PDB file of C-alpha atoms in Angstrom:
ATOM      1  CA  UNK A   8      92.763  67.823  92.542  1.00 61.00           C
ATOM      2  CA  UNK A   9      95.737  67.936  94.518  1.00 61.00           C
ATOM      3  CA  UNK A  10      96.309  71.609  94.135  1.00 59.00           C
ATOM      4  CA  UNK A  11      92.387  71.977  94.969  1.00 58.00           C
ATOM      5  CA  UNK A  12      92.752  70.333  98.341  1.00 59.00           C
ATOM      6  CA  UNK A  13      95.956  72.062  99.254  1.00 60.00           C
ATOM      7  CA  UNK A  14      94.185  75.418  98.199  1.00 57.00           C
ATOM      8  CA  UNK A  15      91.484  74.815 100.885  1.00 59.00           C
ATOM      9  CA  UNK A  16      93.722  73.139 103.563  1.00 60.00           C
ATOM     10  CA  UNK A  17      95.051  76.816 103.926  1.00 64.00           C
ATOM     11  CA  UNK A  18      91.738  78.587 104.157  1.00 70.00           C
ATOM     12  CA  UNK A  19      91.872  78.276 108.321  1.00 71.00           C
ATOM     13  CA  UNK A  20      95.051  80.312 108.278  1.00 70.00           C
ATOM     14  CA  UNK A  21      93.561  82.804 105.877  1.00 73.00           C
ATOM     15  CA  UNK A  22      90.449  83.262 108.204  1.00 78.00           C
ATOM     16  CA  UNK A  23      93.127  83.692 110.856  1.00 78.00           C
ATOM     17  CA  UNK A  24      94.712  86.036 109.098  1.00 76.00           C
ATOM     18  CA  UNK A  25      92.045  88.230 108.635  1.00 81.00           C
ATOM     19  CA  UNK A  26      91.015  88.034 111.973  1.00 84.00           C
ATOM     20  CA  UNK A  27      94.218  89.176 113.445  1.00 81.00           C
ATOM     21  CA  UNK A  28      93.734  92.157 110.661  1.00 80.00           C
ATOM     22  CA  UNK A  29      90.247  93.331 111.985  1.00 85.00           C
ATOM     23  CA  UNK A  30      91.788  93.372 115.589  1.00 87.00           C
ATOM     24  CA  UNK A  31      94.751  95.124 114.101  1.00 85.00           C
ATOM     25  CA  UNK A  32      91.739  97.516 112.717  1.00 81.00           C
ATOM     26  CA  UNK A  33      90.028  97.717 116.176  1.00 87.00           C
ATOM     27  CA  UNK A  34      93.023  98.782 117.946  1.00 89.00           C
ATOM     28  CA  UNK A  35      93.504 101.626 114.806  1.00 86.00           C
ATOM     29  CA  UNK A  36      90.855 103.045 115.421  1.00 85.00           C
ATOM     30  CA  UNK A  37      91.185 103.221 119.687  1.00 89.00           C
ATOM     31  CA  UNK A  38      94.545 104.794 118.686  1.00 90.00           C
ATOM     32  CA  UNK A  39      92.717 107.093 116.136  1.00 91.00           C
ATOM     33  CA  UNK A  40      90.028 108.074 118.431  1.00 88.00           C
ATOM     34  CA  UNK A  41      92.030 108.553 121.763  1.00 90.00           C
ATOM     35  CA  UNK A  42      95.078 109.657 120.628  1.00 89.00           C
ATOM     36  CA  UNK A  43      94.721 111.430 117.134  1.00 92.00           C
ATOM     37  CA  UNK A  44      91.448 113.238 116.710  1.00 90.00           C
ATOM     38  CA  UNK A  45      90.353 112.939 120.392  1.00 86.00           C
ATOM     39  CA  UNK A  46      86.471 112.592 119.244  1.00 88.00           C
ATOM     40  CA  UNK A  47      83.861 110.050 120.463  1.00 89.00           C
ATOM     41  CA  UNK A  48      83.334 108.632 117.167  1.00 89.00           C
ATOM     42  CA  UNK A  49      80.044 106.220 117.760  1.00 91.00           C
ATOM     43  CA  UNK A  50      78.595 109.868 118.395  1.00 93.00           C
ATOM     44  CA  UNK A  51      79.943 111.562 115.106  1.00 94.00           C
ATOM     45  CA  UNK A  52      78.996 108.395 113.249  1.00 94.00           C
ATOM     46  CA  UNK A  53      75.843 107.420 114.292  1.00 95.00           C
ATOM     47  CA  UNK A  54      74.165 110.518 116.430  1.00 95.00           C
ATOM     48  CA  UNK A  55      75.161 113.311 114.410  1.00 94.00           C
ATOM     49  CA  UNK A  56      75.372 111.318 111.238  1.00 95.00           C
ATOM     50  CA  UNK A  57      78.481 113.252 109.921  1.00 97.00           C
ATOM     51  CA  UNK A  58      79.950 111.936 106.862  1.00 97.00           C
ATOM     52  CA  UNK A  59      83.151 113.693 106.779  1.00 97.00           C
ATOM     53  CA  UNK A  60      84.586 111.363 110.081  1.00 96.00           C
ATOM     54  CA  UNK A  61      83.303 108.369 108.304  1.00 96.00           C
ATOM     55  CA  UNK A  62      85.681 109.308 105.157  1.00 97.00           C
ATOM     56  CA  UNK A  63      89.017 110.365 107.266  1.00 96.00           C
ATOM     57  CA  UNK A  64      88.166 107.277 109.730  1.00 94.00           C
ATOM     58  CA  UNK A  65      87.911 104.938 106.157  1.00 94.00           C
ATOM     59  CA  UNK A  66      90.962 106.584 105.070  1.00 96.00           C
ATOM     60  CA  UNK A  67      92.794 105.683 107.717  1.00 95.00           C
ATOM     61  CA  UNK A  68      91.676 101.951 107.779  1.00 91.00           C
ATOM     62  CA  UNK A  69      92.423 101.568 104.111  1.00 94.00           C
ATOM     63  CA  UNK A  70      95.917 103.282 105.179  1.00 94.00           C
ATOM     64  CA  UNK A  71      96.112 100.327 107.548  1.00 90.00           C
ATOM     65  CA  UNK A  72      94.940  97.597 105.516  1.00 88.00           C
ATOM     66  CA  UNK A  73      97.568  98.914 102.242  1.00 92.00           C
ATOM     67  CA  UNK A  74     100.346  98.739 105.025  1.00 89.00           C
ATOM     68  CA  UNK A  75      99.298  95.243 106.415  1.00 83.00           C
ATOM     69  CA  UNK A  76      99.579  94.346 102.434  1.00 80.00           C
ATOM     70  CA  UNK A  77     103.647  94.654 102.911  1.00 72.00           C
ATOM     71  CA  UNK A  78     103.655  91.586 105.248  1.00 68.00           C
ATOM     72  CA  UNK A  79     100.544  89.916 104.612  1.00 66.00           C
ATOM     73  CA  UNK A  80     101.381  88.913 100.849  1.00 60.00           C
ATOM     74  CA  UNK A  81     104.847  87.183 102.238  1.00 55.00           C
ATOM     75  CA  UNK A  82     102.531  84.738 103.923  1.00 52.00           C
ATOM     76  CA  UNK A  83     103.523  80.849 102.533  1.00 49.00           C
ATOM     77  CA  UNK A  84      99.818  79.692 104.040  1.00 51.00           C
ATOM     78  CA  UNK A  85     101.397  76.841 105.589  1.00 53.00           C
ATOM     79  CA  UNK A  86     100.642  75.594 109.256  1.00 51.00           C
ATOM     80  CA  UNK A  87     104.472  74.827 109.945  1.00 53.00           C
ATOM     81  CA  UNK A  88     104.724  78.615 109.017  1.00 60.00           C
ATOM     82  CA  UNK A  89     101.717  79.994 110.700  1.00 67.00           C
ATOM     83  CA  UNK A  90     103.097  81.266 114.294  1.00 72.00           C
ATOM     84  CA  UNK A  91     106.290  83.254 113.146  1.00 71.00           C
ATOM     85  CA  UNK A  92     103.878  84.659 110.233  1.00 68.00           C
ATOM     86  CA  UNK A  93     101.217  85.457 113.174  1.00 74.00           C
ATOM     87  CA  UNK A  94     103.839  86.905 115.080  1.00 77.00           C
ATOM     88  CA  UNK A  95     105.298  88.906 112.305  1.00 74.00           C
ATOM     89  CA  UNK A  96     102.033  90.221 111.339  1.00 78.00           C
ATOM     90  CA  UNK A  97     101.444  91.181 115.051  1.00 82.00           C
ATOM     91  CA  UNK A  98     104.762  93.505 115.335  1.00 83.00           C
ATOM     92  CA  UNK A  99     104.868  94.226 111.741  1.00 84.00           C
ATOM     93  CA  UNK A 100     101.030  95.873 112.371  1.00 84.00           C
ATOM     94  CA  UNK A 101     101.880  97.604 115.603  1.00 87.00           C
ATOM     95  CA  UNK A 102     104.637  98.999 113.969  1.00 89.00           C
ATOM     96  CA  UNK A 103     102.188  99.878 111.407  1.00 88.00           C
ATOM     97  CA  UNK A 104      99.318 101.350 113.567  1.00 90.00           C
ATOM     98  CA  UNK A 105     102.490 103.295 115.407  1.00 93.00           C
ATOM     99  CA  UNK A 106     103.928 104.952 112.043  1.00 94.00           C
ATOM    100  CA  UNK A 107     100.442 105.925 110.630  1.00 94.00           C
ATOM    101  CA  UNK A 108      99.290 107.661 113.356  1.00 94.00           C
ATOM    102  CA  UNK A 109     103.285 109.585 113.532  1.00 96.00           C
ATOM    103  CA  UNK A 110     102.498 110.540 109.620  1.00 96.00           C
ATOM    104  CA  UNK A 111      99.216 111.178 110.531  1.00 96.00           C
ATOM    105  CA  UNK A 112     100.140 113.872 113.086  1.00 96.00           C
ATOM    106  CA  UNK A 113     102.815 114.713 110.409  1.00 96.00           C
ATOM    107  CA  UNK A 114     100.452 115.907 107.932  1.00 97.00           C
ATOM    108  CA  UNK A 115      98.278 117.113 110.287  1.00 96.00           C
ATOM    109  CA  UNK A 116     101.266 119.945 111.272  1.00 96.00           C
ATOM    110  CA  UNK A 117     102.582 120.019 107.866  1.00 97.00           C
ATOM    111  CA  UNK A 118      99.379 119.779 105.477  1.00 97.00           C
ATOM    112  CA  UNK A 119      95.945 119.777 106.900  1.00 96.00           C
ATOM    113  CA  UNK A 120      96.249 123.121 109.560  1.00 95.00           C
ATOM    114  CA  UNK A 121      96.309 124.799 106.555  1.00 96.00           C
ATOM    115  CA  UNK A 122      92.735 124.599 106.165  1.00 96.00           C
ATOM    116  CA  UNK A 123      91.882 123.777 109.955  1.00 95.00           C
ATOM    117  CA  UNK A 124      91.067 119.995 108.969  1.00 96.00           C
ATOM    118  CA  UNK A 125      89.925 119.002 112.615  1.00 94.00           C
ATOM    119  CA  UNK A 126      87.521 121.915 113.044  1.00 95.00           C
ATOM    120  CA  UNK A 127      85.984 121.757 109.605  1.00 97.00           C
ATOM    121  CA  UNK A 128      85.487 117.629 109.383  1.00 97.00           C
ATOM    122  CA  UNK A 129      84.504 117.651 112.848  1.00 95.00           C
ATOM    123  CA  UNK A 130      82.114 120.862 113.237  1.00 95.00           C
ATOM    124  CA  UNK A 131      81.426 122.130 109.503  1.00 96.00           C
ATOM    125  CA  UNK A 132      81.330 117.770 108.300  1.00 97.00           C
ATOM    126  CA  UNK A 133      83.428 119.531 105.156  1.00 98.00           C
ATOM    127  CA  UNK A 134      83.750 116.317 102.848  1.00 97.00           C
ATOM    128  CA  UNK A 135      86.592 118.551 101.057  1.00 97.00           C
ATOM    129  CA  UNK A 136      88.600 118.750 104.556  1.00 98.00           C
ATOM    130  CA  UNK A 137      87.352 115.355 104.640  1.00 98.00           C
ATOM    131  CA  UNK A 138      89.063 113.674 101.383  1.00 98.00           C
ATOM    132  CA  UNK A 139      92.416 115.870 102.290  1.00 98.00           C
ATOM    133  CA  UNK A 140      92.882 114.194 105.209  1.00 98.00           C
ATOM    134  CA  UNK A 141      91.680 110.611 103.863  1.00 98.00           C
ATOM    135  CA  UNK A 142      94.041 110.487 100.944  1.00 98.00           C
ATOM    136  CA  UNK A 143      96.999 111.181 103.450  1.00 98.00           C
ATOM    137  CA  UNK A 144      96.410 107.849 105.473  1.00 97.00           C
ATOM    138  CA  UNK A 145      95.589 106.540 102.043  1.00 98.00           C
ATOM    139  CA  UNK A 146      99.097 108.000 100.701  1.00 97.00           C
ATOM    140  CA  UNK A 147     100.840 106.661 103.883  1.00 97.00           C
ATOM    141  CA  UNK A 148     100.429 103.431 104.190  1.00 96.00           C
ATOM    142  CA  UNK A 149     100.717 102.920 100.508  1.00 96.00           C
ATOM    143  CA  UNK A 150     104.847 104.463 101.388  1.00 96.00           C
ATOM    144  CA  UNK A 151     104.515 101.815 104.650  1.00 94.00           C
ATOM    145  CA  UNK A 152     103.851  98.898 102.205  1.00 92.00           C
ATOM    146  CA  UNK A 153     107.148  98.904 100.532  1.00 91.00           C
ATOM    147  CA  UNK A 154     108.939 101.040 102.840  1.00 89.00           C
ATOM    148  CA  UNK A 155     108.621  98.050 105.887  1.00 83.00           C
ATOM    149  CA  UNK A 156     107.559  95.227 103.181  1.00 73.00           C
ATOM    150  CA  UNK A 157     110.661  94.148 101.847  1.00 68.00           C
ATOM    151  CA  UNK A 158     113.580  91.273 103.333  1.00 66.00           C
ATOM    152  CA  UNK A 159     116.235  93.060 102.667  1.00 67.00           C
ATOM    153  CA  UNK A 160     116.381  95.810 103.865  1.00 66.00           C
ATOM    154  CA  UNK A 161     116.519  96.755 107.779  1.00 81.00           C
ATOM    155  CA  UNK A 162     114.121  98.507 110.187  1.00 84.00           C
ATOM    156  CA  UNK A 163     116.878 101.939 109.712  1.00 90.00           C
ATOM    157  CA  UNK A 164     116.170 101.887 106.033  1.00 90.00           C
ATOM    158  CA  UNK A 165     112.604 101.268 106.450  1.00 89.00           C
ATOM    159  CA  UNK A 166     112.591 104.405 108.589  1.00 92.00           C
ATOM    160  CA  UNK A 167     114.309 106.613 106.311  1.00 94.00           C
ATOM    161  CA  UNK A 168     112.623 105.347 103.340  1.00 94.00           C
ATOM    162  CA  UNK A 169     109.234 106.346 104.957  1.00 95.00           C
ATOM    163  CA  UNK A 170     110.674 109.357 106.175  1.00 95.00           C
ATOM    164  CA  UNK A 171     111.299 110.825 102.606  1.00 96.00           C
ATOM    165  CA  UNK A 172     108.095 109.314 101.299  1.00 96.00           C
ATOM    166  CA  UNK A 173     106.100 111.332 104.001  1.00 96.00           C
ATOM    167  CA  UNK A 174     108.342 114.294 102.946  1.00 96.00           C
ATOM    168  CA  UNK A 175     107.115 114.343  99.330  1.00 96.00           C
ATOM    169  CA  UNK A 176     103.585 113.910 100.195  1.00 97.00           C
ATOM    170  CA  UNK A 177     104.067 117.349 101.989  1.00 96.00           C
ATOM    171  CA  UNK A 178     106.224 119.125  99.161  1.00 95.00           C
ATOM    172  CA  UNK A 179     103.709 118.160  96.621  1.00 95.00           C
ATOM    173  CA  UNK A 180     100.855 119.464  98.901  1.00 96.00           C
ATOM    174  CA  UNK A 181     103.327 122.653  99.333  1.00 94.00           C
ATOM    175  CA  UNK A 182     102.989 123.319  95.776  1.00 93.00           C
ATOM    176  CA  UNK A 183      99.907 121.933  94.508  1.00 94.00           C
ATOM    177  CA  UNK A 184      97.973 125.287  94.790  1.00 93.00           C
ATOM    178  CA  UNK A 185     100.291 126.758  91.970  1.00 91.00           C
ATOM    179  CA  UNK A 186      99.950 123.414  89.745  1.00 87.00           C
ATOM    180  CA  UNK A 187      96.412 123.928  89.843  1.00 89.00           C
ATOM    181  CA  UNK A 188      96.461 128.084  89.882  1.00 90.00           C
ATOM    182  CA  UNK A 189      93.938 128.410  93.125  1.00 94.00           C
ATOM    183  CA  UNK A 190      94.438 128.049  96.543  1.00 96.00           C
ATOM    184  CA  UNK A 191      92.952 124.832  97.286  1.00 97.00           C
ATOM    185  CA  UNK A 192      93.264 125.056 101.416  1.00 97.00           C
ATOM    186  CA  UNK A 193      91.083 128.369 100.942  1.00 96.00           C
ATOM    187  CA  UNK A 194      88.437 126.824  98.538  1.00 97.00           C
ATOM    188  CA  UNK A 195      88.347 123.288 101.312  1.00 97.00           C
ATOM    189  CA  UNK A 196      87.976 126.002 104.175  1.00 96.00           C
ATOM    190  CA  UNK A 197      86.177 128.938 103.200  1.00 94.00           C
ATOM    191  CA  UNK A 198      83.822 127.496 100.596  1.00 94.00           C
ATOM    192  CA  UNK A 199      83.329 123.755 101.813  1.00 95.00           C
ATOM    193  CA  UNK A 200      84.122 122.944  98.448  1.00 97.00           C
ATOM    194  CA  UNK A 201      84.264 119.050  98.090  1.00 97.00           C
ATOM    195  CA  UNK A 202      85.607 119.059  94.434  1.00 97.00           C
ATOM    196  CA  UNK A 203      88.909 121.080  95.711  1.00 97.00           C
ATOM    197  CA  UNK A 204      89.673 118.464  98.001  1.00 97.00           C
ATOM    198  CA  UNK A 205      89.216 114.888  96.255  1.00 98.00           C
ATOM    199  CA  UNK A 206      91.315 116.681  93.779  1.00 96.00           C
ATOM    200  CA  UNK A 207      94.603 117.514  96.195  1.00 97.00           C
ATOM    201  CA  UNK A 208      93.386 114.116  97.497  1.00 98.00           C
ATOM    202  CA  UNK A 209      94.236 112.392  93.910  1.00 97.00           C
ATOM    203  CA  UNK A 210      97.480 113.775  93.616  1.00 96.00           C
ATOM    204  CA  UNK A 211      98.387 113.180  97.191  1.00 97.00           C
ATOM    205  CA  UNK A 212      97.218 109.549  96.562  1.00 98.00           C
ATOM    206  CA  UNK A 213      99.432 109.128  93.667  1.00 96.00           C
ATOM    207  CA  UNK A 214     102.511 110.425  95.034  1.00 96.00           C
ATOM    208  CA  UNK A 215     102.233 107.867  97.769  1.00 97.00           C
ATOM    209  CA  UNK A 216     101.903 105.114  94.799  1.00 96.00           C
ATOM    210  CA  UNK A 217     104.458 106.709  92.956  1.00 95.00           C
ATOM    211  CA  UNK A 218     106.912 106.679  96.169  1.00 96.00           C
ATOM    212  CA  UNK A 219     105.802 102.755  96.697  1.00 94.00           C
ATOM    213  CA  UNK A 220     106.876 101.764  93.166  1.00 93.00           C
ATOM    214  CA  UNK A 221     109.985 103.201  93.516  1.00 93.00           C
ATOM    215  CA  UNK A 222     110.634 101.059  96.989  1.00 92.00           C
ATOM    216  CA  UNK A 223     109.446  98.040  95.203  1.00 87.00           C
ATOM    217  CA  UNK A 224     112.548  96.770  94.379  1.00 86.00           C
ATOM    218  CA  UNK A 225     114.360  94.748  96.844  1.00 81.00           C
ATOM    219  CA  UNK A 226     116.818  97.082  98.979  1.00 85.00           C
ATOM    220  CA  UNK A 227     120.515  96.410  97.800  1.00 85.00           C
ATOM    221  CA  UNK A 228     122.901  99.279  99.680  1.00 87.00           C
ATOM    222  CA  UNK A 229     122.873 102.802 100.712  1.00 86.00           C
ATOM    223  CA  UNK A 230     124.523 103.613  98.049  1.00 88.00           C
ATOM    224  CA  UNK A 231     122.887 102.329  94.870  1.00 89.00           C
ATOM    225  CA  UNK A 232     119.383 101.534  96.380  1.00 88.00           C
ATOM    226  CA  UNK A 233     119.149 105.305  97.537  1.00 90.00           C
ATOM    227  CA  UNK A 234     120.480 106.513  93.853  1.00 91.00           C
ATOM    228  CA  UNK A 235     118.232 104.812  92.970  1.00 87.00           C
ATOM    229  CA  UNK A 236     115.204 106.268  94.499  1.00 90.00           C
ATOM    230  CA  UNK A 237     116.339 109.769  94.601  1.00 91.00           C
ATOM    231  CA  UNK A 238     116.025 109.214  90.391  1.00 89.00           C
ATOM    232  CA  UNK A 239     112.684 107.790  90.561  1.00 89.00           C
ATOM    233  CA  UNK A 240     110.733 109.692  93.276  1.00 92.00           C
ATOM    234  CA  UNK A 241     111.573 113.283  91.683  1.00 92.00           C
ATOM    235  CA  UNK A 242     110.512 111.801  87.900  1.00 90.00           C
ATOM    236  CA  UNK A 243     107.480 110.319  89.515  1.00 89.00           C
ATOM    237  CA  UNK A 244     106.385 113.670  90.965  1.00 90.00           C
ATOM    238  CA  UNK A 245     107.478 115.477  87.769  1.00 90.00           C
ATOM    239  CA  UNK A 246     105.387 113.452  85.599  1.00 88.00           C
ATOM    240  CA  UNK A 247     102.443 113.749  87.902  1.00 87.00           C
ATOM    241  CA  UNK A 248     102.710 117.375  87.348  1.00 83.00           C
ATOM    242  CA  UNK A 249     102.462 117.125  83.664  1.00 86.00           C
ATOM    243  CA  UNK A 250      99.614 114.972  84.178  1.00 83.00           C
ATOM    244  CA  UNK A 251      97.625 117.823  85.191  1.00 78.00           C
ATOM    245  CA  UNK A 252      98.149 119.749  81.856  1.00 79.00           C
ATOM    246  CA  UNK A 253      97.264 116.052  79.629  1.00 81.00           C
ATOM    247  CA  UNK A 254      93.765 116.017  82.251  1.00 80.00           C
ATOM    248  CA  UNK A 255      93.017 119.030  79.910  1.00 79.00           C
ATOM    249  CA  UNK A 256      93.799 118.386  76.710  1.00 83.00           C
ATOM    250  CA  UNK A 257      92.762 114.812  76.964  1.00 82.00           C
ATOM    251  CA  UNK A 258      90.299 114.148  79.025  1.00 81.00           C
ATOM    252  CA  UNK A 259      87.637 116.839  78.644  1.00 83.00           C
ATOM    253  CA  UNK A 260      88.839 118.920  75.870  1.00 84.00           C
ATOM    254  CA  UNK A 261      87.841 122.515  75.771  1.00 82.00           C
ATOM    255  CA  UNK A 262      87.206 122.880  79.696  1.00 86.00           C
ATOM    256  CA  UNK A 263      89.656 123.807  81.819  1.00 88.00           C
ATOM    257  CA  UNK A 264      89.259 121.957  85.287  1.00 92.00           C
ATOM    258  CA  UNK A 265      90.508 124.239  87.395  1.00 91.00           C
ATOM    259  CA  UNK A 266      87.337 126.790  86.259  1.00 93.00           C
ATOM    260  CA  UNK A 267      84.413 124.083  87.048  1.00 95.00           C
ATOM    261  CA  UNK A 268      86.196 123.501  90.251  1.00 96.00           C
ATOM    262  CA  UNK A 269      86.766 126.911  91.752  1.00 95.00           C
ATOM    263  CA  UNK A 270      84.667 129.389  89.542  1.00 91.00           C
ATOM    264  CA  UNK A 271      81.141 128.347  89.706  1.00 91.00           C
ATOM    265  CA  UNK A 272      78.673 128.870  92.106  1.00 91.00           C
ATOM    266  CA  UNK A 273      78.390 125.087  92.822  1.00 93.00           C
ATOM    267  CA  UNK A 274      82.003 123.395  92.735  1.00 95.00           C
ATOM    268  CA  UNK A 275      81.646 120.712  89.909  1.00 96.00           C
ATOM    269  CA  UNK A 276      82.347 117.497  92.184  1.00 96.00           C
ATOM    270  CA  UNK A 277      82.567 116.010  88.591  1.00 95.00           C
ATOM    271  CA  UNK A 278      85.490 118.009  87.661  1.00 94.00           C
ATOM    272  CA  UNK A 279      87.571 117.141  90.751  1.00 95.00           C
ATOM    273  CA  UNK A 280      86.937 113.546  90.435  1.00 95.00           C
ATOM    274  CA  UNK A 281      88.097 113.692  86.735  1.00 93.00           C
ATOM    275  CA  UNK A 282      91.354 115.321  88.085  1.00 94.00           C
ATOM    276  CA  UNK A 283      91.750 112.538  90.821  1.00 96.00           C
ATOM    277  CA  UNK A 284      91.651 109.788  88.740  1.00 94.00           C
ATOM    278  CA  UNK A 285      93.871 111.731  86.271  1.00 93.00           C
ATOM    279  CA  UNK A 286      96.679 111.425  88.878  1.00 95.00           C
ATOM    280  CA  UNK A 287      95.942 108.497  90.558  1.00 96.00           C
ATOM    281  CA  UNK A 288      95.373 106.500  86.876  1.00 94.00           C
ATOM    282  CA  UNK A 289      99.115 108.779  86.107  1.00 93.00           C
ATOM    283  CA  UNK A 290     100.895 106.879  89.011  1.00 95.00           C
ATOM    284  CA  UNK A 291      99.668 103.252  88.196  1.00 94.00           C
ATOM    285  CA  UNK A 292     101.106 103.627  84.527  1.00 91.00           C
ATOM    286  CA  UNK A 293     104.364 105.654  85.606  1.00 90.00           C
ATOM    287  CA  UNK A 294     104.505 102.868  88.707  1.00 90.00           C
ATOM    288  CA  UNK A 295     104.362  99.958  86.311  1.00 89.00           C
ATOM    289  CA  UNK A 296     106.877 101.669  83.873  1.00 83.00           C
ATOM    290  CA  UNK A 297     109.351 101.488  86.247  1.00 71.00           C
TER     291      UNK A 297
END
């Protein structure tokens, strides 16, 4: 009963919690709208009704909330704790808020002109263009959660640490078109095809989990800690390329994905989200093998 009552006394400084996380979220977005994408989103939302802002804007809020995860879950729930955790959670989120939008305009250079992102989520409401850029926020702030999470570590390695997580997200979307044999910017672009881009989203999802796993661990030096990852982050991504090949054999044997996604007349969404979860269901079991 004892536990109980302890349990609940800490349920104010959850709700407080949250609500510092939803004004985190508000300021996000202002950031997101002003400063990133430079839209008026209440009209793209709710005048011309376009679903592709509503899935990069989601994106980007679950980016934020996976990255609030780093500090949030170091919380002790206990009011003698609950200003410096406040406080941390304040600069820890700004910080945050501050490095999502820098990897978002990092992808946005690097990965999504490829296929014109802004144009084609904003004017052609291409869900394809639309899941690309999602599962980059996504893919970020899964690197930001262990990359800025830890105790051990300072804000230098934090830095660097994101800094090569951001730069395998765009290596992997470098070569993805050749893992999958089509040119997946041209299929989001030309064709609006949606099952082309929640399938570069997958992968681009998994290599941020793959990347956070290997940042798990508690930073011990330069030295060792960055062995350390330089072993894991390159098996990670190899094994997520092998994935692709065991999505064929295994999970729909005798169709090759890559055909119902690029070589119909109607993409098969079906197909794409089968690849997805191939990759992103991939990372979870190489993360946990680590």
């Amino acid at each position: 009963m004892e536990r109980v009552i302890q349990e609940l006394g800490r349920t104010p400084l959850v709700l407080l919690e949250i609500v510092v996380g939803f004004m985190l979220f508000w300021v996000g977005q202002f950031a997101y709208q002003k400063l990133f994408r430079r839209m008026e989103l209440n009209r793209e939302l709710f005048v011309r009704d376009n679903p592709a802002v509503a899935i990069a804007l989601v994106g980007y809020y679950l980016g934020i909330t996976i990255a609030l995860g780093g500090v949030l879950t170091k919380s002790t729930g206990v009011w003698q704790d609950i200003l410096p955790t406040l406080q941390t959670l304040v600069s820890y989120g700004a910080i945050a808020i501050l490095l999502m939008l820098a990897g978002a305009w990092v992808c946005d250079f690097l990965i999504l002109k490829r296929c014109d992102c802004a144009r084609e989520i904003r004017e052609e409401q291409n869900v394809g263009a639309a899941m690309l850029e999602a599962s980059c926020h996504v893919g970020n702030g899964l690197i930001l959660s262990t990359a800025l999470g830890g105790s051990s570590g300072t804000w230098l390695v934090g830095l660097t640490c994101w800094g090569l997580g951001l730069a395998a997200i765009v290596s992997v979307s470098a070569v993805y078109s050749w893992i999958a044999t089509y040119d997946v910017f041209a299929e989001i672009q030309k064709r609006n095809n949606p099952a082309a881009g929640v399938a570069i989203a997958g992968i681009i999802v998994a290599v941020g989990n793959v990347v956070r796993a290997a940042y798990y661990p508690e930073f011990e030096n330069w030295t060792i800690s960055f062995a350390l990852y330089g072993l894991a982050i390159p098996l990670g991504l190899i094994l997520l390329a092998g994935i692709r090949l065991l999505a064929d054999i295994i999970l729909v044997p005798g169709v090759k994905i890559s055909n119902e996604i690029v070589h119909q007349d109607i993409p098969n969404l079906g197909a794409g989200l089968i690849e997805a979860f191939a990759y992103i269901a991939g990372s979870f079991l190489i993360a946990w093998s680590f």
